[in-house]
């Protein structure tokens, strides 16, 4: 279904498994890797040689329990993400974390001295072989993840098959862990020996443990690097580097369990297990904050639109009330002229004429308003900016009267028509004028609102709305176009971010400068349908509509 | 370079002014009709009307003349103050919302020189009436547009009778 495709595409932009990492994330990953390498070099240079480490029986259960929690939570989060994004690669990496979480169970059972002196299951080699399978298995999952990434966009699953796919993956992963456990326990005797005794690693360790883990990690790192795209890829690469560092650290300088290096490897292991979880949680929080911001912004914008709508409605009501009052009053007068003992027909006739003329005025107001709201939002037409200003003024004229504001309009007679959506641009003008009125409403005289339009560049018209209000503080200038920002307690007339969005959609710009001696000037540019006649005279060499420097930086 | 641009102030209501202009509002003392009024006996008393809307001025002129008042019309408070004929006025009808000096400011100025002058206020914003107690020192009556003509006339004649 095309609709569900569209939804999935949009959702993809918000998940770490789909979003590409920013420069800050890349730097952080680099810092983590470099830090780990420094720690590794220090340890191999003999940092821990002076420290005599002992066997701590409580360490391993605590360590493995926390690893289990981290890995299973990561797996759950990734499964949830898969159910939303429905990308096969996410399912593979979720299974990878489920695998590392589940394999910890046989590992802890087999580890000698945790639950029983020689382990609950298997023999001497079982725990070591489970470690090998665990640390080789995860990089192989990562390789599968990276390989399945490219097919993802075309191979999306339906919602029902999503749940089936998750169930299948869980079953497969459990089966994999069970077979690994089976091999490491039942076939333990036939497996090559890694451990000399319960503590010491045998001389075969580098070949049987180190080499496979290192090569699987390097392969995974290479594939990830080649197919790197998302934030998840970046942090999985860091995890693979940690896997790689763990290999020499386990064997040098002392090849045995509960050595300084062994403990360090566990710390690294915990780090690798929690890294992606931390990134996922961080991303979820960021996403939540962004969502909240967007919802709040949307609510503010809606309220602002309603408030401006209220004011416009009040203004229209006033605009209608004026001719109605004139009509009613004149009608009363006319009746009185007719009611006289000798009716004054001449005056009564005049009264009727006046009523008719006032009725036409009311009709004109209605017609203007209807024309204002009839335009389709997507429709772009060519029109005179002066007309646009006149239409917008009709909508807010009542507010001028109410707040005793002197309105001035200046225009150039031979201004070229502009291209755009009349209704949207009118909303911008109304919004700017409402803001200006509000800025002046609490101030003493003079309250002057000037709207001016002039040709700015060869194919542009600049419209400016200047007020003598309270002005905008320098600190707020950068903020006022932010949808979440308002300096007003009731938020009326908000919507500067909408205004800017509309103007930018018209390839124009909206900015604000201080008015002298006080107040603010909001200015926006619009494209003319063709250059002004005045300029065509003064710039005969310039072609109509040619693009001379469209970059106009207002600030 | 752009040639010097011709900048002109344009009227914001070109459509509407066409109608305003057609029977142009006369500003000045209108001759009373001389005929008997049905309910109000104005006996040629002068009422000044201040409103920035020409259509309202014209309609009030018509109404007041139908009651045999002499009528003087002003487009703003300043115009009335500067006309120097405040002393000849018997009653004042003023709009509240006007650019520059509003109805309340005009009321204060008028009452400074003629405290006894009856003033009636009219407003296009019914909510203005709510904030009256603070502003309405003179105890003037306020009519919300559109008001009933006979009621306004009764209020004017009552006000004129009370000061006599």
Short mmCIF file of N, CA, C and O in Angstrom, two decimals, chain A residues 131-184:
data_model
loop_
_atom_site.label_atom_id
_atom_site.label_comp_id
_atom_site.label_asym_id
_atom_site.label_seq_id
_atom_site.Cartn_x
_atom_site.Cartn_y
_atom_site.Cartn_z
N UNK A 131 32.12 -18.83 25.35
CA UNK A 131 32.66 -17.47 25.17
C UNK A 131 33.05 -17.26 23.70
O UNK A 131 32.78 -16.21 23.10
N UNK A 132 33.68 -18.27 23.13
CA UNK A 132 34.10 -18.17 21.72
C UNK A 132 32.87 -18.02 20.82
O UNK A 132 32.82 -17.14 19.95
N UNK A 133 31.87 -18.88 21.06
CA UNK A 133 30.66 -18.82 20.21
C UNK A 133 29.94 -17.48 20.37
O UNK A 133 29.45 -16.90 19.40
N UNK A 134 29.89 -17.01 21.60
CA UNK A 134 29.27 -15.71 21.90
C UNK A 134 29.99 -14.59 21.15
O UNK A 134 29.37 -13.79 20.44
N UNK A 135 31.31 -14.55 21.30
CA UNK A 135 32.08 -13.45 20.71
C UNK A 135 32.31 -13.59 19.21
O UNK A 135 32.72 -12.62 18.57
N UNK A 136 32.10 -14.78 18.67
CA UNK A 136 32.14 -14.91 17.20
C UNK A 136 30.74 -14.70 16.63
O UNK A 136 30.58 -14.16 15.53
N UNK A 137 29.75 -15.19 17.38
CA UNK A 137 28.37 -15.10 16.91
C UNK A 137 27.91 -13.67 16.71
O UNK A 137 27.33 -13.33 15.66
N UNK A 138 28.20 -12.81 17.67
CA UNK A 138 27.73 -11.42 17.58
C UNK A 138 28.28 -10.72 16.34
O UNK A 138 27.50 -10.14 15.56
N UNK A 139 29.62 -10.77 16.09
CA UNK A 139 30.11 -10.13 14.85
C UNK A 139 29.48 -10.71 13.60
O UNK A 139 29.23 -9.98 12.64
N UNK A 140 29.19 -12.04 13.61
CA UNK A 140 28.56 -12.63 12.43
C UNK A 140 27.15 -12.06 12.24
O UNK A 140 26.74 -11.76 11.11
N UNK A 141 26.43 -11.87 13.36
CA UNK A 141 25.12 -11.21 13.28
C UNK A 141 25.26 -9.80 12.69
O UNK A 141 24.44 -9.36 11.88
N UNK A 142 26.32 -9.11 13.16
CA UNK A 142 26.53 -7.74 12.68
C UNK A 142 26.79 -7.74 11.17
O UNK A 142 26.27 -6.89 10.44
N UNK A 143 27.56 -8.73 10.71
CA UNK A 143 27.81 -8.83 9.26
C UNK A 143 26.49 -9.06 8.52
O UNK A 143 26.20 -8.42 7.51
N UNK A 144 25.65 -9.95 9.09
CA UNK A 144 24.35 -10.22 8.47
C UNK A 144 23.49 -8.96 8.46
O UNK A 144 22.79 -8.67 7.48
N UNK A 145 23.56 -8.19 9.56
CA UNK A 145 22.82 -6.93 9.65
C UNK A 145 23.24 -5.98 8.53
O UNK A 145 22.41 -5.44 7.79
N UNK A 146 24.58 -5.80 8.43
CA UNK A 146 25.09 -4.87 7.42
C UNK A 146 24.72 -5.34 6.01
O UNK A 146 24.37 -4.54 5.16
N UNK A 147 24.77 -6.66 5.82
CA UNK A 147 24.46 -7.19 4.49
C UNK A 147 22.98 -7.02 4.15
O UNK A 147 22.63 -6.80 2.99
N UNK A 148 22.12 -7.13 5.14
CA UNK A 148 20.67 -7.04 4.86
C UNK A 148 20.20 -5.60 4.76
O UNK A 148 19.05 -5.34 4.42
N UNK A 149 21.07 -4.64 5.03
CA UNK A 149 20.67 -3.23 5.01
C UNK A 149 20.21 -2.76 3.63
O UNK A 149 19.21 -2.07 3.51
N UNK A 150 20.95 -3.15 2.60
CA UNK A 150 20.65 -2.63 1.27
C UNK A 150 19.32 -3.12 0.73
O UNK A 150 18.63 -2.41 0.02
N UNK A 151 18.96 -4.33 1.12
CA UNK A 151 17.71 -4.88 0.60
C UNK A 151 16.50 -4.25 1.31
O UNK A 151 15.39 -4.35 0.84
N UNK A 152 16.81 -3.67 2.43
CA UNK A 152 15.73 -3.22 3.33
C UNK A 152 14.65 -2.36 2.66
O UNK A 152 13.48 -2.70 2.77
N UNK A 153 15.03 -1.29 1.98
CA UNK A 153 13.98 -0.38 1.53
C UNK A 153 12.95 -1.05 0.61
O UNK A 153 11.80 -0.66 0.60
N UNK A 154 13.37 -2.04 -0.17
CA UNK A 154 12.41 -2.66 -1.08
C UNK A 154 11.65 -3.79 -0.41
O UNK A 154 10.53 -4.10 -0.78
N UNK A 155 12.30 -4.41 0.57
CA UNK A 155 11.65 -5.59 1.19
C UNK A 155 11.02 -5.21 2.51
O UNK A 155 11.54 -5.53 3.57
N UNK A 156 9.91 -4.51 2.45
CA UNK A 156 9.21 -4.17 3.68
C UNK A 156 8.14 -5.20 3.96
O UNK A 156 7.54 -5.78 3.05
N UNK A 157 7.87 -5.41 5.23
CA UNK A 157 6.90 -6.43 5.62
C UNK A 157 5.59 -5.78 6.03
O UNK A 157 5.56 -4.64 6.46
N UNK A 158 4.54 -6.52 5.93
CA UNK A 158 3.25 -6.01 6.39
C UNK A 158 3.21 -6.11 7.91
O UNK A 158 4.03 -6.78 8.53
N UNK A 159 2.21 -5.44 8.50
CA UNK A 159 2.15 -5.39 9.96
C UNK A 159 1.98 -6.78 10.57
O UNK A 159 2.53 -7.09 11.61
N UNK A 160 1.17 -7.61 9.92
CA UNK A 160 0.91 -8.93 10.49
C UNK A 160 2.17 -9.79 10.41
O UNK A 160 2.54 -10.46 11.36
N UNK A 161 2.81 -9.75 9.26
CA UNK A 161 4.02 -10.57 9.13
C UNK A 161 5.14 -10.06 10.03
O UNK A 161 6.07 -10.80 10.32
N UNK A 162 5.04 -8.81 10.47
CA UNK A 162 6.05 -8.26 11.37
C UNK A 162 6.11 -9.09 12.66
O UNK A 162 7.20 -9.49 13.09
N UNK A 163 4.95 -9.31 13.24
CA UNK A 163 4.90 -10.07 14.49
C UNK A 163 5.39 -11.50 14.26
O UNK A 163 6.13 -12.05 15.08
N UNK A 164 4.99 -12.07 13.14
CA UNK A 164 5.43 -13.42 12.80
C UNK A 164 6.96 -13.44 12.67
O UNK A 164 7.63 -14.33 13.20
N UNK A 165 7.48 -12.41 12.01
CA UNK A 165 8.93 -12.33 11.81
C UNK A 165 9.66 -12.22 13.14
O UNK A 165 10.71 -12.87 13.35
N UNK A 166 9.12 -11.42 14.06
CA UNK A 166 9.76 -11.28 15.37
C UNK A 166 9.74 -12.64 16.09
O UNK A 166 10.77 -13.09 16.61
N UNK A 167 8.59 -13.30 16.06
CA UNK A 167 8.47 -14.61 16.72
C UNK A 167 9.47 -15.60 16.11
O UNK A 167 10.18 -16.30 16.83
N UNK A 168 9.55 -15.58 14.78
CA UNK A 168 10.48 -16.48 14.09
C UNK A 168 11.92 -16.22 14.53
O UNK A 168 12.67 -17.14 14.84
N UNK A 169 12.28 -14.95 14.59
CA UNK A 169 13.66 -14.59 14.96
C UNK A 169 13.97 -15.05 16.37
O UNK A 169 15.06 -15.57 16.63
N UNK A 170 12.99 -14.84 17.27
CA UNK A 170 13.23 -15.24 18.66
C UNK A 170 13.43 -16.76 18.73
O UNK A 170 14.39 -17.25 19.34
N UNK A 171 12.56 -17.48 18.04
CA UNK A 171 12.66 -18.96 18.04
C UNK A 171 14.01 -19.39 17.47
O UNK A 171 14.73 -20.23 18.06
N UNK A 172 14.39 -18.79 16.35
CA UNK A 172 15.66 -19.15 15.70
C UNK A 172 16.84 -18.85 16.62
O UNK A 172 17.78 -19.66 16.73
N UNK A 173 16.80 -17.68 17.26
CA UNK A 173 17.90 -17.29 18.14
C UNK A 173 18.00 -18.25 19.33
O UNK A 173 19.10 -18.68 19.70
N UNK A 174 16.84 -18.57 19.91
CA UNK A 174 16.83 -19.51 21.04
C UNK A 174 17.41 -20.85 20.58
O UNK A 174 18.26 -21.45 21.27
N UNK A 175 17.00 -21.29 19.38
CA UNK A 175 17.50 -22.56 18.85
C UNK A 175 19.01 -22.50 18.67
O UNK A 175 19.75 -23.46 18.99
N UNK A 176 19.47 -21.35 18.19
CA UNK A 176 20.92 -21.18 17.98
C UNK A 176 21.68 -21.28 19.30
O UNK A 176 22.71 -21.96 19.39
N UNK A 177 21.16 -20.60 20.31
CA UNK A 177 21.81 -20.62 21.62
C UNK A 177 21.79 -22.05 22.20
O UNK A 177 22.79 -22.52 22.74
N UNK A 178 20.65 -22.71 22.01
CA UNK A 178 20.54 -24.09 22.52
C UNK A 178 21.54 -25.01 21.82
O UNK A 178 22.22 -25.82 22.47
N UNK A 179 21.66 -24.86 20.50
CA UNK A 179 22.61 -25.75 19.80
C UNK A 179 24.04 -25.41 20.19
O UNK A 179 24.88 -26.32 20.33
N UNK A 180 24.32 -24.10 20.39
CA UNK A 180 25.67 -23.73 20.85
C UNK A 180 25.94 -24.36 22.21
O UNK A 180 27.03 -24.91 22.45
N UNK A 181 24.92 -24.30 23.09
CA UNK A 181 25.06 -24.89 24.42
C UNK A 181 25.26 -26.41 24.31
O UNK A 181 26.12 -26.98 25.00
N UNK A 182 24.51 -27.01 23.38
CA UNK A 182 24.61 -28.45 23.18
C UNK A 182 26.03 -28.84 22.77
O UNK A 182 26.65 -29.73 23.34
N UNK A 183 26.54 -28.11 21.77
CA UNK A 183 27.90 -28.40 21.27
C UNK A 183 28.92 -28.22 22.40
O UNK A 183 29.81 -29.06 22.60
N UNK A 184 28.76 -27.15 23.17
CA UNK A 184 29.77 -26.83 24.20
C UNK A 184 29.66 -27.74 25.42
O UNK A 184 30.62 -27.85 26.18
#
